[in-house]
Short mmCIF file of C-alpha atoms in Angstrom, two decimals:
data_model
loop_
_atom_site.label_atom_id
_atom_site.label_comp_id
_atom_site.label_asym_id
_atom_site.label_seq_id
_atom_site.Cartn_x
_atom_site.Cartn_y
_atom_site.Cartn_z
CA MET A 1122 0.06 -0.21 -0.12
CA THR A 1123 1.23 3.37 -0.75
CA THR A 1124 1.07 6.23 1.48
CA GLY A 1125 2.27 10.04 1.78
CA PRO A 1126 4.19 11.46 -1.10
CA ASP A 1127 3.39 8.33 -3.15
CA LEU A 1128 -0.34 8.20 -2.91
CA ARG A 1129 -0.49 11.84 -3.99
CA ILE A 1130 1.64 11.40 -6.85
CA ALA A 1131 -0.15 8.36 -8.12
CA THR A 1132 -3.48 10.41 -7.95
CA LEU A 1133 -2.04 13.44 -9.84
CA ASN A 1134 -0.76 10.53 -12.48
CA ASP A 1135 -4.07 9.16 -12.78
CA ALA A 1136 -6.04 12.65 -12.72
CA ARG A 1137 -3.50 13.75 -15.44
CA SER A 1138 -4.09 10.74 -17.63
CA ARG A 1139 -7.81 10.79 -17.16
CA ARG A 1140 -7.85 14.61 -18.25
CA SER A 1141 -5.71 14.04 -21.33
CA ALA A 1142 -7.85 10.90 -22.37
CA GLU A 1143 -11.00 13.27 -22.22
CA LYS A 1144 -9.30 15.66 -24.06
CA ARG A 1145 -8.17 13.21 -27.01
CA ALA A 1146 -11.69 11.95 -26.93
CA ALA A 1147 -13.26 15.35 -27.53
CA VAL A 1148 -10.74 15.93 -30.38
CA GLU A 1149 -11.45 12.77 -31.93
CA GLY A 1150 -15.13 13.60 -31.49
CA ALA A 1151 -14.60 17.01 -32.68
CA ILE A 1152 -13.10 15.92 -35.60
CA MET A 1153 -15.69 13.13 -36.50
CA ARG A 1154 -18.69 15.88 -36.12
CA LEU A 1155 -16.97 18.25 -38.65
CA ARG A 1156 -16.45 15.70 -40.90
CA ASP A 1157 -20.19 14.36 -40.51
CA THR A 1158 -21.52 17.92 -40.85
CA ARG A 1159 -19.23 18.39 -43.79
CA GLN A 1160 -17.52 21.38 -42.32
CA ALA A 1161 -13.78 21.95 -42.95
CA VAL A 1162 -11.30 20.45 -40.38
CA THR A 1163 -8.93 23.35 -39.50
CA PHE A 1164 -6.94 23.59 -36.21
CA VAL A 1165 -9.22 26.65 -35.24
CA SER A 1166 -12.42 24.86 -36.16
CA VAL A 1167 -11.29 21.50 -34.07
CA ALA A 1168 -10.31 23.73 -31.43
CA ARG A 1169 -13.51 25.53 -31.06
CA GLU A 1170 -15.68 22.61 -31.27
CA ALA A 1171 -13.29 20.34 -28.65
CA LYS A 1172 -12.71 23.05 -26.28
CA VAL A 1173 -9.23 22.73 -26.26
CA SER A 1174 -6.25 25.30 -27.29
CA ARG A 1175 -4.76 25.25 -30.69
CA GLN A 1176 -1.36 24.84 -28.96
CA TYR A 1177 -2.65 21.39 -27.53
CA LEU A 1178 -3.78 20.63 -30.94
CA TYR A 1179 -0.44 21.55 -32.45
CA ASN A 1180 1.64 19.46 -30.17
CA ASN A 1181 -0.72 16.50 -30.08
CA PHE A 1182 -2.60 16.52 -33.30
CA ALA A 1183 -0.50 18.13 -35.93
CA ASP A 1184 -0.18 15.56 -38.49
CA GLU A 1185 -3.67 14.22 -38.06
CA ILE A 1186 -5.31 17.38 -38.34
CA GLY A 1187 -3.03 18.43 -41.12
CA GLU A 1188 -3.91 15.20 -43.23
CA GLU A 1189 -7.65 16.12 -42.52
CA ARG A 1190 -7.36 19.73 -43.74
CA VAL A 1191 -5.48 18.50 -47.21
CA GLU A 1192 -8.30 16.18 -47.37
CA THR A 1193 -11.36 18.56 -46.64
CA ARG A 1194 -9.79 21.14 -48.72
CA ALA A 1195 -10.02 19.00 -51.73
CA GLU A 1196 -13.76 18.26 -50.83
CA THR A 1197 -16.24 20.51 -52.32
CA GLU A 1198 -19.59 21.23 -52.21
CA VAL A 1199 -22.21 22.25 -55.04
CA ILE A 1200 -23.86 25.85 -54.20
CA ASN A 1201 -25.98 26.77 -57.08
CA GLY A 1202 -24.46 24.61 -59.74
CA LYS A 1203 -20.99 25.85 -58.74
CA LYS A 1204 -18.36 23.83 -56.96
CA ILE A 1205 -16.58 25.44 -53.92
CA PRO A 1206 -14.48 24.12 -51.48
CA LEU A 1207 -15.58 23.38 -47.80
CA ARG A 1208 -15.18 26.05 -45.66
CA THR A 1209 -15.35 26.66 -41.85
CA PRO A 1210 -17.97 28.90 -40.36
CA VAL A 1211 -15.31 31.72 -39.67
CA GLU A 1212 -14.35 31.82 -43.33
CA TYR A 1213 -18.18 31.86 -44.50
CA ARG A 1214 -18.43 34.94 -42.26
CA HIS A 1215 -15.77 36.53 -43.62
CA ILE A 1216 -16.87 35.78 -47.05
CA GLU A 1217 -20.35 37.05 -46.15
CA ALA A 1218 -19.09 40.09 -44.83
CA ALA A 1219 -16.52 40.82 -47.96
CA LEU A 1220 -19.89 40.14 -50.14
CA ARG A 1221 -22.04 42.71 -48.04
CA ASN A 1222 -19.78 45.25 -48.37
CA LYS A 1223 -19.14 44.68 -52.35
CA ILE A 1224 -23.15 44.80 -52.51
CA GLU A 1225 -23.23 47.99 -50.48
CA ARG A 1226 -20.42 49.95 -52.51
CA LEU A 1227 -22.14 48.64 -56.12
CA GLU A 1228 -25.42 49.95 -54.68
CA THR A 1229 -23.92 53.18 -53.85
CA GLU A 1230 -22.20 53.10 -57.51
CA LEU A 1231 -25.48 52.53 -58.97
CA ARG A 1232 -27.31 55.08 -57.18
CA ASP A 1233 -24.66 57.78 -58.10
CA ALA A 1234 -24.65 56.71 -61.77
CA ARG A 1235 -28.67 56.79 -61.86
CA ALA A 1236 -28.35 60.44 -60.56
CA GLU A 1237 -25.56 61.25 -63.24
CA LYS A 1238 -27.81 59.77 -65.91
CA ALA A 1239 -30.54 61.70 -64.90
CA LYS A 1240 -28.89 64.79 -64.80
CA ALA A 1241 -27.55 64.09 -68.33
CA ASP A 1242 -31.40 63.43 -69.67
CA ARG A 1243 -32.41 66.67 -67.99
CA THR A 1244 -29.40 68.64 -69.53
CA ALA A 1245 -29.99 66.95 -73.19
CA GLU A 1246 -33.89 67.58 -72.90
CA ARG A 1247 -32.84 71.27 -72.39
CA GLU A 1248 -30.57 71.21 -75.37
CA ARG A 1249 -33.24 69.58 -77.23
CA GLY A 1250 -35.47 72.66 -76.54
CA LYS A 1251 -32.95 75.31 -77.16
CA ALA A 1252 -32.52 73.51 -80.60
CA GLU A 1253 -36.15 73.57 -81.48
CA HIS A 1254 -36.55 77.31 -80.24
CA TRP A 1255 -33.61 78.35 -82.74
CA ARG A 1256 -35.09 75.84 -85.23
CA GLN A 1257 -38.40 78.13 -84.95
CA LEU A 1258 -36.86 81.33 -84.89
CA TYR A 1259 -34.66 80.55 -88.10
CA THR A 1260 -37.84 79.46 -89.94
CA ALA A 1261 -39.72 82.53 -88.98
CA VAL A 1262 -36.87 84.92 -90.17
CA LEU A 1263 -36.82 82.65 -93.56
CA ALA A 1264 -40.43 83.33 -93.95
CA ARG A 1265 -40.23 87.06 -93.33
CA VAL A 1266 -37.39 87.49 -95.63
CA SER A 1267 -38.77 85.81 -98.55
CA PRO A 1268 -42.61 85.97 -97.97
CA GLY A 1269 -43.57 84.19 -101.36
CA GLN A 1270 -41.18 81.38 -101.10
CA ALA A 1271 -41.13 78.17 -98.98
CA PRO A 1272 -38.14 78.00 -96.69
CA ALA A 1273 -34.98 76.07 -97.61
CA PRO A 1274 -34.86 72.90 -95.76
CA LEU A 1275 -32.65 72.79 -92.57
CA PRO A 1276 -29.81 70.46 -92.67
CA PRO A 1277 -30.22 66.99 -91.38
CA THR A 1278 -29.60 67.05 -87.28
CA GLU A 1279 -27.44 64.15 -85.92
CA ASP A 1280 -29.78 63.08 -83.37
#
């Protein structure tokens, strides 16, 4: 029978090996869940899923997760008829944020382009009105200068 310091050391070793086995099981379970849900297996996703540190994974599971990363990066899923690589939820959030920013920028550009077009349309309409006014003045002057003759036709417009 062990007593004193030997018993304490044995108890600590037993607790340490139990914690280590629990962490190992948590990591293996996390890898399986990520695989089953078709999510990318990365150090970050496994650490988050298993509730362990990335350093623990780098120290104890570097090869296994490295192989899984390569395999899952090669896997693709089809969304709207396009093949895309599997990604982690964090990557999806980053992609979504980038796309939302791009949509906002494009909507702003579209709004500006529509305003410019409306301004150009108003300017063109104003210039057409001026041209019509000058055409009427020209016709009236020709009718006064030569009252018995028909006015000469205007040169063709480029509209």
